[in-house]
Short mmCIF file of C-alpha atoms and ligand atoms in Angstrom, two decimals:
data_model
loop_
_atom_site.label_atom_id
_atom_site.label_comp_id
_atom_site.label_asym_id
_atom_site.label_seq_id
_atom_site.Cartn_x
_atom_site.Cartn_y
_atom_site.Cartn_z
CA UNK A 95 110.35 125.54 102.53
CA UNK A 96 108.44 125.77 99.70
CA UNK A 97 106.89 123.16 98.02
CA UNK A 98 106.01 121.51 94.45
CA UNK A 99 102.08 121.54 95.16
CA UNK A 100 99.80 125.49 93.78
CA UNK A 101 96.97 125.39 95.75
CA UNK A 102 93.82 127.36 93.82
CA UNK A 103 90.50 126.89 92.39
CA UNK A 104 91.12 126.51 89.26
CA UNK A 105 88.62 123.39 87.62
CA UNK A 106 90.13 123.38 84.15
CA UNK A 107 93.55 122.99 86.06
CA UNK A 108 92.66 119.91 87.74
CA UNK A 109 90.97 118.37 85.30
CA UNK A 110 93.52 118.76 82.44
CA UNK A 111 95.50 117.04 85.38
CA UNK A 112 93.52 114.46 86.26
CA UNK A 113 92.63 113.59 82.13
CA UNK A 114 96.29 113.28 82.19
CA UNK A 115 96.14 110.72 84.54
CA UNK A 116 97.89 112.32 87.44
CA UNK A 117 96.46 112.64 91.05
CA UNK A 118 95.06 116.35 92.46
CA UNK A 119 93.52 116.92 95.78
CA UNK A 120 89.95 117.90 96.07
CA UNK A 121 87.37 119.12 98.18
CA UNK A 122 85.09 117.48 99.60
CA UNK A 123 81.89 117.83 102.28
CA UNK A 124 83.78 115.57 104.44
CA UNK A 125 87.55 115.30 104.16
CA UNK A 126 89.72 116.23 101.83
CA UNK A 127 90.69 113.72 98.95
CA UNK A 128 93.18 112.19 97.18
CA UNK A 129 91.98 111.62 93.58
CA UNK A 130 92.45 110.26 90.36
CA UNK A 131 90.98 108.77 87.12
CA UNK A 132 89.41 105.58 89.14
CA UNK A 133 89.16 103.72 85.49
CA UNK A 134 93.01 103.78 84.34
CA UNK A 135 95.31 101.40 86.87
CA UNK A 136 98.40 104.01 86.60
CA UNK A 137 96.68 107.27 87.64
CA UNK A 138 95.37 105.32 90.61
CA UNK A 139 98.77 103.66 91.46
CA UNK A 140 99.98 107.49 91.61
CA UNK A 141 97.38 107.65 94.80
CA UNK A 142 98.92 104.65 96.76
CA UNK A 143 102.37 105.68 96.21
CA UNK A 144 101.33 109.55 97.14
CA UNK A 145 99.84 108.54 100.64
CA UNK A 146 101.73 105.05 101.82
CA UNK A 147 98.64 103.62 101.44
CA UNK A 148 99.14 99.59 101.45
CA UNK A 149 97.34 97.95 98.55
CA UNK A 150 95.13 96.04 100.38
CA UNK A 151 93.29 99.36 101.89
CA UNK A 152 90.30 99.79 98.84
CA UNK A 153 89.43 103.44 97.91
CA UNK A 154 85.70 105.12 97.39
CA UNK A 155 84.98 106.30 93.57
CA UNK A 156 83.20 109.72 93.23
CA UNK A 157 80.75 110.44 90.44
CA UNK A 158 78.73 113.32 90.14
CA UNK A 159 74.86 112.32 90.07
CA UNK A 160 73.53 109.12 91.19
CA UNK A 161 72.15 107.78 87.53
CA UNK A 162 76.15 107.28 86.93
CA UNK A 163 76.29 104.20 89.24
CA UNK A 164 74.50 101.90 87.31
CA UNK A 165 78.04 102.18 85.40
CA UNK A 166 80.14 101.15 87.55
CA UNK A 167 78.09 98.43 89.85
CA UNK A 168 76.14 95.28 89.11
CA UNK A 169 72.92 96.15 91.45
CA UNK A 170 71.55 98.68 93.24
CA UNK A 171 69.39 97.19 95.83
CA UNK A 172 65.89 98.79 97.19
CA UNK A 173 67.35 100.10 100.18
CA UNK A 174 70.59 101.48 98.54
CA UNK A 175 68.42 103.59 96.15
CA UNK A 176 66.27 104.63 99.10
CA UNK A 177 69.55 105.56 100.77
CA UNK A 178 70.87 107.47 97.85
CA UNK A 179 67.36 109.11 97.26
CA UNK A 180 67.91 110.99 100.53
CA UNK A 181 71.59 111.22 101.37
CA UNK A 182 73.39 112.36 98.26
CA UNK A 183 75.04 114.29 97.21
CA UNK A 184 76.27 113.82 100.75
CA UNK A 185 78.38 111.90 103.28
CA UNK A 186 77.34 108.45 102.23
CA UNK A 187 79.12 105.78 100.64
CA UNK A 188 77.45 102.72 99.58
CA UNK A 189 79.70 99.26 98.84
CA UNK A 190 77.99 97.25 95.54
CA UNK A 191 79.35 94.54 93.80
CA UNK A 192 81.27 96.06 91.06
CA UNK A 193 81.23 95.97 87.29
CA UNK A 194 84.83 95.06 85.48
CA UNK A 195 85.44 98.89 84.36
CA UNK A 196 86.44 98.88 87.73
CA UNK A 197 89.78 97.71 88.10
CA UNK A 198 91.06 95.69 91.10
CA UNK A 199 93.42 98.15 92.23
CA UNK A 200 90.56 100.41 93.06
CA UNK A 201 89.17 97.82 95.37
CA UNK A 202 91.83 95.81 96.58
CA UNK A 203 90.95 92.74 94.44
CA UNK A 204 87.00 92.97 96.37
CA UNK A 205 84.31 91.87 94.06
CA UNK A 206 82.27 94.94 95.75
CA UNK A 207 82.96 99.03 94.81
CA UNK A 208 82.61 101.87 97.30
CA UNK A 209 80.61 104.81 95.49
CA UNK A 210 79.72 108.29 96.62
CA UNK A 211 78.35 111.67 96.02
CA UNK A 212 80.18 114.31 97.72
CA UNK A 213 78.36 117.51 98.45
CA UNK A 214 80.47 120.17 97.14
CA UNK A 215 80.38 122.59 94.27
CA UNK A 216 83.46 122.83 93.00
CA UNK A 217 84.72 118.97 93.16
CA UNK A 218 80.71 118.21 91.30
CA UNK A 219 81.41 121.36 88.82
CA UNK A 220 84.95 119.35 88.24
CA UNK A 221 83.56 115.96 87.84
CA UNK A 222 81.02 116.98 85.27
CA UNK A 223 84.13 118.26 83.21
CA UNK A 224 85.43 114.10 83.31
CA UNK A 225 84.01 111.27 81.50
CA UNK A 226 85.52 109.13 84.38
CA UNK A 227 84.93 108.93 88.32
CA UNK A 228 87.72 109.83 90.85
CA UNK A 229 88.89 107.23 93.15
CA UNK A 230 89.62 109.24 96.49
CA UNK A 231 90.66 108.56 99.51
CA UNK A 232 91.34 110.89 102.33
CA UNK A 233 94.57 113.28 100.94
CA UNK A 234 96.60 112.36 104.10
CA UNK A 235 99.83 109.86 104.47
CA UNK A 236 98.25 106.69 105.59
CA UNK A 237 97.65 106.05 108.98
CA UNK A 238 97.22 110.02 110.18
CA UNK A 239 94.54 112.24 110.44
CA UNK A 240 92.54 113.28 107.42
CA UNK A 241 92.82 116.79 106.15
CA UNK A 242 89.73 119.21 106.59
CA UNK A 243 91.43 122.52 104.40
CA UNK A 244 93.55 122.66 101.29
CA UNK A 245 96.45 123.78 104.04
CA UNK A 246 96.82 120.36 105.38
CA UNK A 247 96.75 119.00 102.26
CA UNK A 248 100.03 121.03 101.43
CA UNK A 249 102.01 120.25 104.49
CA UNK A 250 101.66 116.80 104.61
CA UNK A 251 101.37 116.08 100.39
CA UNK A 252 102.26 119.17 98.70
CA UNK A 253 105.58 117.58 97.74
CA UNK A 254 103.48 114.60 96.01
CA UNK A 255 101.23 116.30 94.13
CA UNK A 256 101.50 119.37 91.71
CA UNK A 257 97.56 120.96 92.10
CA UNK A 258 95.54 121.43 95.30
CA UNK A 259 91.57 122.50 94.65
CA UNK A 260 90.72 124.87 97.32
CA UNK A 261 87.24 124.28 98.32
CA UNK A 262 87.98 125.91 101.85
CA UNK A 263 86.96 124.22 104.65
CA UNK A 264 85.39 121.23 104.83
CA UNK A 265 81.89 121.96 106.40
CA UNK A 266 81.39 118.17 108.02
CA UNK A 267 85.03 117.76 109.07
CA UNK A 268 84.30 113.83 109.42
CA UNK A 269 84.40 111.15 106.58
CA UNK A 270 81.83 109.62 105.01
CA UNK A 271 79.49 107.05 106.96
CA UNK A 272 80.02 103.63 104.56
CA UNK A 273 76.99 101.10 104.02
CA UNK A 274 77.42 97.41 102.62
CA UNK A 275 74.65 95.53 101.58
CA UNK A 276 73.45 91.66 102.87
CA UNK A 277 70.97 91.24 100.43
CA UNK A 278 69.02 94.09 100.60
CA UNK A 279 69.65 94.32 104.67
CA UNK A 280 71.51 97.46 105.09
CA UNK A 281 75.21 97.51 107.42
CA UNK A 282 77.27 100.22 108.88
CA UNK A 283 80.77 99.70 107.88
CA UNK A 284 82.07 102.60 109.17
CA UNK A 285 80.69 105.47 110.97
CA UNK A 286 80.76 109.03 109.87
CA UNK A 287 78.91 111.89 108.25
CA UNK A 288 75.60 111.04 108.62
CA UNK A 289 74.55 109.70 112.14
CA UNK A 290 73.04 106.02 112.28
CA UNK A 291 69.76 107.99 113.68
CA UNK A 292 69.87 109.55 110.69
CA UNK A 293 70.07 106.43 108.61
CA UNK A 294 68.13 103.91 110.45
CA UNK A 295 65.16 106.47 109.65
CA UNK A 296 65.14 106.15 105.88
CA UNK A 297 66.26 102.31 106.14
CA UNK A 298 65.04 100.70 109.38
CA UNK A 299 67.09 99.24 111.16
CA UNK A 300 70.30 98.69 110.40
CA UNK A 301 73.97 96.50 111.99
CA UNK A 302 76.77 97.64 112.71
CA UNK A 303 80.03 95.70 111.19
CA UNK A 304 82.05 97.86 112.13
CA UNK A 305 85.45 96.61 110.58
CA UNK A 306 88.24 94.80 113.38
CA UNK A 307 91.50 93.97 112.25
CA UNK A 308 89.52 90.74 112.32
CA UNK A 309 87.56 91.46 109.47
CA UNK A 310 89.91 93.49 106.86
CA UNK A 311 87.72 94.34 104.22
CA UNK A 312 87.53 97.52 105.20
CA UNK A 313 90.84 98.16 106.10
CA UNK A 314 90.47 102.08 107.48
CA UNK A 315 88.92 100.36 110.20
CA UNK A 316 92.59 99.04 110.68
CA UNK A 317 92.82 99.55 114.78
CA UNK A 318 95.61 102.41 114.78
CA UNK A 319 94.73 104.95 112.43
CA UNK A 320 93.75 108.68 112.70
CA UNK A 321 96.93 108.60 114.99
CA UNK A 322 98.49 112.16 115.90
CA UNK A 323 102.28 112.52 116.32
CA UNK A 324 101.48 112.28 120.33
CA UNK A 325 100.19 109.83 122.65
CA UNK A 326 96.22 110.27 123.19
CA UNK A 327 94.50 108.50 125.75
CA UNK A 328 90.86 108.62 125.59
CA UNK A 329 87.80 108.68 128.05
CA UNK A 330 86.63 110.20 130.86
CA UNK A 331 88.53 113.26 131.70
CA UNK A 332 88.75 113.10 135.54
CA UNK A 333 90.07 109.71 135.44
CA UNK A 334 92.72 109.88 133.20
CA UNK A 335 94.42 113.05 135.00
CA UNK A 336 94.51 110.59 137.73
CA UNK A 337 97.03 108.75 136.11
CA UNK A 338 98.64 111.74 134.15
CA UNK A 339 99.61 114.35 136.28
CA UNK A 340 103.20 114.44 135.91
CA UNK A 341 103.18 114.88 132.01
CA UNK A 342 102.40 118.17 130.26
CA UNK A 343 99.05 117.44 129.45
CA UNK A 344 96.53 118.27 127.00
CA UNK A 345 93.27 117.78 127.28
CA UNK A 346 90.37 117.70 124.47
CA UNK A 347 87.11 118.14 125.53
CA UNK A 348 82.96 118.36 124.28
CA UNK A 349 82.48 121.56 126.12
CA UNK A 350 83.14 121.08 129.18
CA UNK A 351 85.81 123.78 130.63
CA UNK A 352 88.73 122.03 133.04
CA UNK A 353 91.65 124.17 132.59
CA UNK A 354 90.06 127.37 134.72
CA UNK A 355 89.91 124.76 137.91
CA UNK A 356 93.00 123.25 137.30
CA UNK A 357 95.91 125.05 135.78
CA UNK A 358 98.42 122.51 135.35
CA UNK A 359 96.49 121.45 132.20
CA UNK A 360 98.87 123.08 129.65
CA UNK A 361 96.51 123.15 126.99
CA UNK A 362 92.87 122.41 126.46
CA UNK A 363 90.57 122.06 122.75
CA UNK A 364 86.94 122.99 123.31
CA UNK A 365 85.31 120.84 120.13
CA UNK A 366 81.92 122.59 121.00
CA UNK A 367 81.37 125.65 123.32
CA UNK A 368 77.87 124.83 122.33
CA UNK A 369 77.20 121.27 123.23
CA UNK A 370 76.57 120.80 119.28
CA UNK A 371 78.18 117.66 118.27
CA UNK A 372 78.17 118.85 114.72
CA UNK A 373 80.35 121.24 115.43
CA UNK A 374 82.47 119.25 117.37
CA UNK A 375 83.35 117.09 114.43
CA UNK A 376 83.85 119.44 112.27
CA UNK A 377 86.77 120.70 114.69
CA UNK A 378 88.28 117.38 115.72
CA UNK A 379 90.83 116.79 113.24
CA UNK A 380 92.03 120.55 112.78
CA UNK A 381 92.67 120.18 117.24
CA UNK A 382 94.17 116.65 116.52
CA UNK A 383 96.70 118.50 114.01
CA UNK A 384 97.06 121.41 116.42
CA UNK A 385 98.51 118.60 119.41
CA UNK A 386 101.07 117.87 117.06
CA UNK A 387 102.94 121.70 117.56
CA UNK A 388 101.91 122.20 120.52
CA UNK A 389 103.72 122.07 123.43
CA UNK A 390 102.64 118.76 125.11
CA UNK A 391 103.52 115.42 125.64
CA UNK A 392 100.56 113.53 125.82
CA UNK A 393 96.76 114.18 125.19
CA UNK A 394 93.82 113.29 127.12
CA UNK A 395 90.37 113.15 124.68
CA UNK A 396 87.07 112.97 126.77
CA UNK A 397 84.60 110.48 125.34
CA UNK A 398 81.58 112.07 123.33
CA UNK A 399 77.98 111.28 124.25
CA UNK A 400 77.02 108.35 121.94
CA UNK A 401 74.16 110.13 120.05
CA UNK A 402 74.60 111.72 116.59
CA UNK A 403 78.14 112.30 115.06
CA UNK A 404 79.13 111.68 118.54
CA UNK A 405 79.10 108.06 117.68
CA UNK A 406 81.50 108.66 114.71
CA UNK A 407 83.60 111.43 116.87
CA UNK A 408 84.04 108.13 119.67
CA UNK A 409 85.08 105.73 116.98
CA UNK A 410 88.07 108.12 115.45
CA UNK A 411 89.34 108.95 118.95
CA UNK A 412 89.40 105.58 119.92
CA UNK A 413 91.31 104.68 116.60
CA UNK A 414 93.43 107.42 117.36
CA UNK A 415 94.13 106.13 121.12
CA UNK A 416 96.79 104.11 122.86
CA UNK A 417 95.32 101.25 124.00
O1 TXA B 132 84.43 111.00 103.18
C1 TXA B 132 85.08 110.13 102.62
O2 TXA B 132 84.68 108.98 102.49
C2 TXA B 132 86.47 110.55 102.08
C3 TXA B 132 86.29 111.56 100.96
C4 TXA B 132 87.57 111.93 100.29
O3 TXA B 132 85.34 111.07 100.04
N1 TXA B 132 87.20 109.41 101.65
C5 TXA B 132 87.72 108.49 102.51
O4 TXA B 132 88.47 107.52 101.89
O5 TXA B 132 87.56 108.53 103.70
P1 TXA B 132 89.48 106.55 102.66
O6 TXA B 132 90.26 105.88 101.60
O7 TXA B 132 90.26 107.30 103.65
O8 TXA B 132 88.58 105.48 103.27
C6 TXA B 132 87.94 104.58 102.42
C7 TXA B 132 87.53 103.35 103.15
C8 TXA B 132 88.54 102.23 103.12
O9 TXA B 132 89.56 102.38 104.04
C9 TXA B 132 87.65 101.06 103.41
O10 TXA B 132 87.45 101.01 104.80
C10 TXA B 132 86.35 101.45 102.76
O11 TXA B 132 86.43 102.79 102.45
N2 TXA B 132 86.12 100.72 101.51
C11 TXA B 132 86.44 101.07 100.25
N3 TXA B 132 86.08 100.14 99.37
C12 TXA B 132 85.51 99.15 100.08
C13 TXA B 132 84.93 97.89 99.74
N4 TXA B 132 84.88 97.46 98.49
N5 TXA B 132 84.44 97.14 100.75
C14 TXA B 132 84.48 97.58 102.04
N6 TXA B 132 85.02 98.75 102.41
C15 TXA B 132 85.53 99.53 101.45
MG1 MG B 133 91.45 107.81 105.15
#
């Protein structure tokens, strides 16, 4: 059936839109987002109704060169500008304490923003047409997996939304890796884009706080999240057809090749023929979406090496996983 949302690439479109203070899906390096003027309370309200999204989940703002976030936080530390120097426009969001343009919808009453760059050229071309950032979160109903085309965008939203920028798609496929600050000691709070090998390079070393349901400040970290419609179970391979053989069974692998030995596999998602773990996260959520129609009852996902986006690839799985 068809539905309300035109999907196109028009950038006068969404931004006569989005100065109107409604919401309009954009591209983005990464994901796909969910945005809206980040500076007026009611355009941003438009987001959490859109996607589910519980208020207490805080969304990244967008701007379009990194001068612009002296607007919107207090400090920048040493490190953070270090970090920016080299990583944006990119996968890289950093958390500041915020100024009061920002309202506390945006960050879930937080005295701290989450800022970012994205790398692509038609969401930058679009925010150079605004005089405001875009608060965006991923464009997907809270809880599933985060779109990577304009496509999944319209299945899941395109009744919520009337304008869908199609940037094609997205060429990391994973979100943005997010960096708080202790002072100016530098700390993963969630892993993605860019690879903590990449980051501990330009910043030394850095810790990981990676967000439990014991720490809910950075609630996409919630425990179950990235979830497809079926159950996933996630590790090594081998072992978990042990304990799955009766169930039609699909299996997501890095490369390795398990359905020519054993046939009663009914499906099986190569992320990388070639061993490339960029690759592979740039495919994961398009398979995770594919489980969902295909004909299967339960997935098995083989654990990544932990090197790279691997790292990232290991954490969404395991968010995605029954546990
Ligand atoms: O790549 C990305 O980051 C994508 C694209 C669209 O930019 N966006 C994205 O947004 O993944 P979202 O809403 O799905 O995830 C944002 C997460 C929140 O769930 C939370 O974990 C963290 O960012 N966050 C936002 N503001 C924060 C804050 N003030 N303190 C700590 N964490 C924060
Ligand atoms: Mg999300």
């Amino acid at each position: 059936m068809q539905k309300r949302a035109v999907t196109g690439t028009d950038i006068g479109r969404a931004a006569r839109l989005l100065k109107a203070d409604e919401i309009v899906a954009i591209p983005t390096e990464t994901v796909y987002g969910l945005a809206a003027n980040a500076l007026h309370e009611d355009a941003v309200l438009k987001i959490f109704k859109a996607k589910n999204r519980p208020f207490f989940d805080p969304l990244i703002i967008h701007i379009s060169n990194a001068a612009e976030i002296e607007k919107y936080v207090l400090d920048v530390p040493e490190k953070a500008k270090l970090l920016m120097e080299h990583f944006w426009p990119g996968p890289l969001t950093l958390v500041l304490p915020k100024k009061d343009i920002i309202p506390d919808l945006v960050t879930s009453g937080h005295p701290t923003v989450a800022v970012r760059m994205p790398d692509h050229p038609l969401t930058l071309q679009l925010l150079t047409c605004l005089e405001f950032p875009l608060a965006a979160p991923s464009a997907n109903p809270f809880g599933y997996v985060s779109p990577t085309t304009a496509k999944h965008v319209y299945d899941q939203l395109g009744d919520e939304l009337s304008y869908i920028l199609d940037g094609g798609p997205c060429k990391i496929g994973l979100e943005s890796t997010i960096i708080g600050f202790d002072g100016n000691e530098a700390q993963v709070l969630r892993l993605g884009g860019i690879s903590l090998e990449e980051i501990e390079n330009v910043a030394g070393k850095v810790t990981l706080q990676l967000n439990q349901a014991s720490r809910p400040d950075a609630p996409g970290q919630l425990s179950s999240h990235y979830a497809p419609g079926k159950p996933l179970f996630f590790g090594d391979i081998k072992e978990l057809l042990k304990t799955h053989q009766k169930e039609k069974t699909g299996i997501i692998t890095f490369s390795s090749d398990f359905k020519s030995s054993l046939p009663t596999i009914a499906r099986q998602w190569i992320l990388s023929p070639h061993k490339d773990l960029n690759e592979a996260a740039k495919n994961l959520f398009h398979v995770l979406r594919e489980t969902d129609t295909a004909d299967i009852d339960v997935i098995l996902a083989e654990k990544m090496p932990e090197a790279g986006l691997g790292r990232a690839i290991n954490d969404r799985l395991l968010r995605a996983s029954v546990r």
